[in-house]
């Protein structure tokens, strides 16, 4: 396979938007309900270039949102920072060698609400913050491209690093740290990833990503696998308005033995640049 004689330009897509949701009821409303207000912001940037030898891809996702109920304090309903860079070298039309690095954390503190202290008084207990945790995964392996809208990866040599840089959280021994007060954990893992990005109808786009990280030193044990499934359905009303349905299904025994789930339905303003 001959390398390209000319350099291909990066194809880039930048999207940002604001979502708003609000409901209100009079004090004598008999149907039941609570005044609520929710707002969110997101920014996505993707860039990729392909030639006869290489497939390069960069993906940045940032999202944060807050919910205010009349009977509760202001709380987060979404908070994510994600970045990934991947370089794939073609070994056939459908197979690549690849190397990738991705990073994940959040912007703001997270709390477990109304947890009771030793004397039975409800308190809000901090469980996460920026870089607590943060995950850095570096992976090498093979990537399969059976079609344009779908690919899957087999990361046979991957290092997952967990950082917990907030001392309050690291002293609690959360996120699989070997002992309270540690700030970093290293895991040698096998990474499996499947990704779909497809326009299923006109102005309706589905993005879905499933990843599994299997600790080589706990291979074959159920609590040695981290599962995460992200799905986002975007329906464009017009050039500037869109509706989004987002769902996340997640299981990491170092956080919680049970599945974690979140779902958000939102509508808002959209600004998009493609070049």
Tab-separated table of C-alpha atoms in Angstrom:
chain	number	residue	atom	x	y	z
A	1	UNK	CA	0.000	0.000	0.000
A	2	UNK	CA	1.595	3.276	-1.126
A	3	UNK	CA	1.511	6.349	1.136
A	4	UNK	CA	-0.342	9.428	-0.106
A	5	UNK	CA	1.757	11.901	-2.041
A	6	UNK	CA	-0.254	14.843	-0.728
A	7	UNK	CA	-1.222	15.752	2.814
A	8	UNK	CA	-4.933	15.503	3.518
A	9	UNK	CA	-6.599	18.284	5.511
A	10	UNK	CA	-8.242	17.611	8.853
A	11	UNK	CA	-12.031	17.411	8.733
A	12	UNK	CA	-13.338	19.245	11.776
A	13	UNK	CA	-16.703	19.644	13.474
A	14	UNK	CA	-17.378	22.042	16.352
A	15	UNK	CA	-20.701	22.005	18.205
A	16	UNK	CA	-21.807	23.934	21.277
A	17	UNK	CA	-25.174	24.597	22.821
A	18	UNK	CA	-27.282	25.522	25.827
A	19	UNK	CA	-30.252	23.484	27.073
A	20	UNK	CA	-33.035	24.850	29.285
A	21	UNK	CA	-35.912	23.071	31.026
A	22	UNK	CA	-38.421	24.714	33.380
A	23	UNK	CA	-41.725	23.886	35.085
A	24	UNK	CA	-43.746	25.827	37.640
A	25	UNK	CA	-46.994	25.317	39.581
A	26	UNK	CA	-49.179	27.588	41.640
A	27	UNK	CA	-49.339	26.918	45.402
A	28	UNK	CA	-52.903	25.620	45.060
A	29	UNK	CA	-52.175	23.286	42.102
A	30	UNK	CA	-53.985	20.055	42.949
A	31	UNK	CA	-52.395	17.864	40.285
A	32	UNK	CA	-49.121	17.625	42.183
A	33	UNK	CA	-45.714	18.805	41.089
A	34	UNK	CA	-42.644	20.776	42.126
A	35	UNK	CA	-41.192	23.923	40.584
A	36	UNK	CA	-37.998	22.976	38.742
A	37	UNK	CA	-35.398	24.679	36.599
A	38	UNK	CA	-32.563	22.946	34.748
A	39	UNK	CA	-29.841	24.328	32.526
A	40	UNK	CA	-26.934	22.722	30.750
A	41	UNK	CA	-24.025	23.560	28.454
A	42	UNK	CA	-22.023	21.323	26.150
A	43	UNK	CA	-19.114	21.649	23.735
A	44	UNK	CA	-17.925	18.975	21.318
A	45	UNK	CA	-15.026	19.144	18.884
A	46	UNK	CA	-13.955	16.324	16.595
A	47	UNK	CA	-11.261	16.222	13.925
A	48	UNK	CA	-10.071	13.403	11.705
A	49	UNK	CA	-7.870	12.827	8.696
A	50	UNK	CA	-7.456	9.708	6.577
A	51	UNK	CA	-5.092	8.716	3.799
A	52	UNK	CA	-3.781	5.471	2.375
A	53	UNK	CA	-1.583	4.881	5.434
A	54	UNK	CA	-3.160	6.554	8.455
A	55	UNK	CA	-6.446	7.210	10.233
A	56	UNK	CA	-6.046	9.959	12.839
A	57	UNK	CA	-8.885	11.123	15.109
A	58	UNK	CA	-9.282	13.669	17.907
A	59	UNK	CA	-12.426	13.883	20.043
A	60	UNK	CA	-13.182	16.433	22.797
A	61	UNK	CA	-16.454	16.377	24.798
A	62	UNK	CA	-17.336	18.720	27.657
A	63	UNK	CA	-20.721	18.872	29.347
A	64	UNK	CA	-22.146	20.297	32.550
A	65	UNK	CA	-25.686	20.823	33.814
A	66	UNK	CA	-27.541	21.820	36.966
A	67	UNK	CA	-31.011	21.168	38.351
A	68	UNK	CA	-32.880	23.314	40.873
A	69	UNK	CA	-35.979	21.965	42.620
A	70	UNK	CA	-38.076	24.147	44.879
A	71	UNK	CA	-37.481	21.842	47.851
A	72	UNK	CA	-33.769	21.139	47.205
A	73	UNK	CA	-30.494	22.959	46.769
A	74	UNK	CA	-28.866	23.423	43.357
A	75	UNK	CA	-27.498	20.059	42.170
A	76	UNK	CA	-25.624	18.692	39.176
A	77	UNK	CA	-27.388	16.447	36.721
A	78	UNK	CA	-24.465	16.001	34.291
A	79	UNK	CA	-20.731	16.747	34.477
A	80	UNK	CA	-18.083	15.359	32.114
A	81	UNK	CA	-14.722	16.138	30.528
A	82	UNK	CA	-13.536	13.629	27.917
A	83	UNK	CA	-10.688	13.757	25.399
A	84	UNK	CA	-9.272	11.053	23.146
A	85	UNK	CA	-6.618	10.983	20.440
A	86	UNK	CA	-6.124	7.913	18.243
A	87	UNK	CA	-3.641	7.105	15.497
A	88	UNK	CA	-4.341	4.077	13.315
A	89	UNK	CA	-1.936	2.646	10.717
A	90	UNK	CA	-3.666	0.699	7.951
A	91	UNK	CA	-2.649	-2.933	7.490
A	92	UNK	CA	-5.624	-3.761	5.235
A	93	UNK	CA	-8.751	-1.922	3.995
A	94	UNK	CA	-10.614	-2.847	7.202
A	95	UNK	CA	-7.882	-3.396	9.816
A	96	UNK	CA	-5.469	-0.969	11.534
A	97	UNK	CA	-2.775	-1.088	14.132
A	98	UNK	CA	-3.735	1.672	16.553
A	99	UNK	CA	-2.480	3.601	19.537
A	100	UNK	CA	-4.769	5.830	21.602
A	101	UNK	CA	-4.896	7.915	24.746
A	102	UNK	CA	-8.088	9.065	26.442
A	103	UNK	CA	-8.680	11.141	29.548
A	104	UNK	CA	-11.848	11.542	31.636
A	105	UNK	CA	-12.754	13.640	34.666
A	106	UNK	CA	-15.338	16.245	35.733
A	107	UNK	CA	-15.595	19.983	36.467
A	108	UNK	CA	-17.295	20.221	39.857
A	109	UNK	CA	-17.671	18.403	43.152
A	110	UNK	CA	-20.152	15.548	43.454
A	111	UNK	CA	-22.037	14.638	46.642
A	112	UNK	CA	-24.006	11.796	48.149
A	113	UNK	CA	-26.959	13.736	49.545
A	114	UNK	CA	-28.659	13.267	52.921
A	115	UNK	CA	-26.188	10.690	54.143
A	116	UNK	CA	-26.482	10.440	57.956
A	117	UNK	CA	-23.526	11.007	60.271
A	118	UNK	CA	-22.718	9.019	63.417
A	119	UNK	CA	-25.454	10.778	65.395
A	120	UNK	CA	-28.112	10.389	62.688
A	121	UNK	CA	-28.057	13.936	61.270
A	122	UNK	CA	-28.418	14.123	57.430
A	123	UNK	CA	-25.292	15.545	55.757
A	124	UNK	CA	-24.027	15.887	52.195
A	125	UNK	CA	-20.912	13.738	51.746
A	126	UNK	CA	-18.405	14.612	48.992
A	127	UNK	CA	-17.716	11.663	46.675
A	128	UNK	CA	-15.904	13.221	43.680
A	129	UNK	CA	-14.364	16.413	42.281
A	130	UNK	CA	-12.107	17.508	39.433
A	131	UNK	CA	-9.195	15.028	39.116
A	132	UNK	CA	-10.815	12.909	41.829
A	133	UNK	CA	-11.235	10.649	40.066
A	134	UNK	CA	-9.547	11.186	36.711
A	135	UNK	CA	-8.867	8.301	34.349
A	136	UNK	CA	-6.031	8.160	31.816
A	137	UNK	CA	-6.070	5.124	29.513
A	138	UNK	CA	-3.292	4.466	27.014
A	139	UNK	CA	-3.934	1.601	24.627
A	140	UNK	CA	-2.346	-0.267	21.701
A	141	UNK	CA	-3.874	-2.993	19.582
A	142	UNK	CA	-6.040	-3.574	16.520
A	143	UNK	CA	-9.023	-1.654	15.141
A	144	UNK	CA	-11.624	-3.107	12.752
A	145	UNK	CA	-13.640	-0.923	10.332
A	146	UNK	CA	-16.307	-3.058	8.610
A	147	UNK	CA	-18.217	0.074	7.558
A	148	UNK	CA	-17.985	3.849	7.807
A	149	UNK	CA	-20.463	4.228	10.677
A	150	UNK	CA	-19.002	1.508	12.911
A	151	UNK	CA	-15.661	0.398	14.292
A	152	UNK	CA	-14.411	-1.798	17.101
A	153	UNK	CA	-11.069	-1.962	18.946
A	154	UNK	CA	-9.111	-4.699	20.662
A	155	UNK	CA	-6.559	-3.074	22.957
A	156	UNK	CA	-4.310	-5.967	23.897
A	157	UNK	CA	-1.800	-3.716	25.665
A	158	UNK	CA	-3.505	-0.993	27.718
A	159	UNK	CA	-2.630	0.911	30.869
A	160	UNK	CA	-5.449	2.432	32.924
A	161	UNK	CA	-4.385	4.998	35.517
A	162	UNK	CA	-6.775	6.292	38.170
A	163	UNK	CA	-5.909	9.625	39.807
A	164	UNK	CA	-7.542	10.845	43.033
A	165	UNK	CA	-5.895	14.191	43.819
A	166	UNK	CA	-8.415	15.468	46.380
A	167	UNK	CA	-7.107	14.410	49.808
A	168	UNK	CA	-10.606	14.243	51.317
A	169	UNK	CA	-11.577	11.610	48.747
A	170	UNK	CA	-8.263	9.728	48.676
A	171	UNK	CA	-8.347	9.339	52.472
A	172	UNK	CA	-11.747	7.655	52.094
A	173	UNK	CA	-10.097	4.926	50.008
A	174	UNK	CA	-12.520	5.237	47.103
A	175	UNK	CA	-12.049	4.230	43.439
A	176	UNK	CA	-9.954	1.138	44.049
A	177	UNK	CA	-6.971	2.808	45.710
A	178	UNK	CA	-4.809	0.248	47.506
A	179	UNK	CA	-4.856	2.167	50.764
A	180	UNK	CA	-6.399	5.412	52.081
A	181	UNK	CA	-4.297	8.446	51.145
A	182	UNK	CA	-2.999	7.022	47.844
A	183	UNK	CA	-3.348	9.322	44.832
A	184	UNK	CA	-2.762	6.997	41.875
A	185	UNK	CA	-3.575	3.436	40.833
A	186	UNK	CA	-2.143	1.609	37.794
A	187	UNK	CA	-3.902	-1.283	36.047
A	188	UNK	CA	-2.721	-3.349	33.067
A	189	UNK	CA	-5.917	-4.065	31.131
A	190	UNK	CA	-7.405	-5.458	27.932
A	191	UNK	CA	-9.651	-2.887	26.248
A	192	UNK	CA	-12.619	-3.726	24.050
A	193	UNK	CA	-14.527	-0.872	22.422
A	194	UNK	CA	-17.384	-0.658	19.904
A	195	UNK	CA	-18.540	2.662	18.437
A	196	UNK	CA	-21.507	3.652	16.235
A	197	UNK	CA	-22.083	7.102	14.696
A	198	UNK	CA	-24.957	6.954	12.207
A	199	UNK	CA	-27.749	9.122	10.796
A	200	UNK	CA	-30.678	6.762	11.250
A	201	UNK	CA	-33.238	9.190	9.736
A	202	UNK	CA	-33.051	12.622	8.187
A	203	UNK	CA	-31.906	15.067	10.929
A	204	UNK	CA	-31.735	12.208	13.467
A	205	UNK	CA	-28.279	11.042	14.565
A	206	UNK	CA	-27.369	8.183	16.905
A	207	UNK	CA	-24.021	7.991	18.652
A	208	UNK	CA	-23.370	4.944	20.842
A	209	UNK	CA	-20.157	3.703	22.458
A	210	UNK	CA	-19.549	0.619	24.589
A	211	UNK	CA	-16.240	-0.021	26.319
A	212	UNK	CA	-15.008	-2.814	28.565
A	213	UNK	CA	-11.734	-2.747	30.488
A	214	UNK	CA	-10.598	-6.151	31.795
A	215	UNK	CA	-7.848	-6.205	34.405
A	216	UNK	CA	-5.284	-8.855	33.385
A	217	UNK	CA	-4.576	-9.631	37.049
A	218	UNK	CA	-8.283	-10.238	37.719
A	219	UNK	CA	-9.072	-11.879	34.377
A	220	UNK	CA	-12.130	-14.116	34.464
A	221	UNK	CA	-13.471	-12.486	37.635
A	222	UNK	CA	-16.643	-10.404	37.223
A	223	UNK	CA	-15.414	-7.608	39.485
A	224	UNK	CA	-12.321	-7.228	37.293
A	225	UNK	CA	-14.295	-5.712	34.379
A	226	UNK	CA	-15.358	-2.058	34.007
A	227	UNK	CA	-18.359	-1.613	31.672
A	228	UNK	CA	-19.556	1.710	30.225
A	229	UNK	CA	-22.247	2.344	27.595
A	230	UNK	CA	-22.993	5.865	26.299
A	231	UNK	CA	-25.818	6.647	23.878
A	232	UNK	CA	-26.878	10.015	22.496
A	233	UNK	CA	-29.823	10.537	20.123
A	234	UNK	CA	-29.930	14.015	18.528
A	235	UNK	CA	-32.985	15.263	16.629
A	236	UNK	CA	-32.465	18.575	14.823
A	237	UNK	CA	-35.568	20.762	14.685
A	238	UNK	CA	-33.853	23.325	12.480
A	239	UNK	CA	-30.414	24.905	12.071
A	240	UNK	CA	-30.339	26.264	15.632
A	241	UNK	CA	-32.675	24.045	17.685
A	242	UNK	CA	-32.220	20.419	18.676
A	243	UNK	CA	-33.605	17.809	21.055
A	244	UNK	CA	-31.264	15.336	22.745
A	245	UNK	CA	-31.797	12.090	24.608
A	246	UNK	CA	-28.705	10.942	26.471
A	247	UNK	CA	-28.219	7.755	28.490
A	248	UNK	CA	-25.249	6.283	30.360
A	249	UNK	CA	-25.025	2.768	31.816
A	250	UNK	CA	-21.947	2.127	33.929
A	251	UNK	CA	-20.510	-0.548	36.219
A	252	UNK	CA	-17.204	-0.346	38.065
A	253	UNK	CA	-16.868	-2.508	41.174
A	254	UNK	CA	-14.235	-0.123	42.543
A	255	UNK	CA	-16.968	2.537	42.718
A	256	UNK	CA	-20.109	0.494	43.407
A	257	UNK	CA	-21.033	-3.197	42.941
A	258	UNK	CA	-24.322	-2.211	41.285
A	259	UNK	CA	-24.999	-0.754	37.840
A	260	UNK	CA	-25.127	3.054	37.668
A	261	UNK	CA	-27.565	4.702	35.238
A	262	UNK	CA	-28.360	8.239	34.120
A	263	UNK	CA	-30.759	9.597	31.498
A	264	UNK	CA	-31.353	13.172	30.321
A	265	UNK	CA	-33.903	14.578	27.865
A	266	UNK	CA	-33.243	18.170	26.799
A	267	UNK	CA	-34.032	20.772	24.149
A	268	UNK	CA	-32.027	23.861	23.419
A	269	UNK	CA	-29.981	26.089	21.169
A	270	UNK	CA	-27.325	24.593	18.918
A	271	UNK	CA	-24.386	26.194	17.107
A	272	UNK	CA	-22.362	24.086	14.690
A	273	UNK	CA	-19.329	24.696	12.465
A	274	UNK	CA	-18.040	22.133	9.988
A	275	UNK	CA	-14.939	22.535	7.880
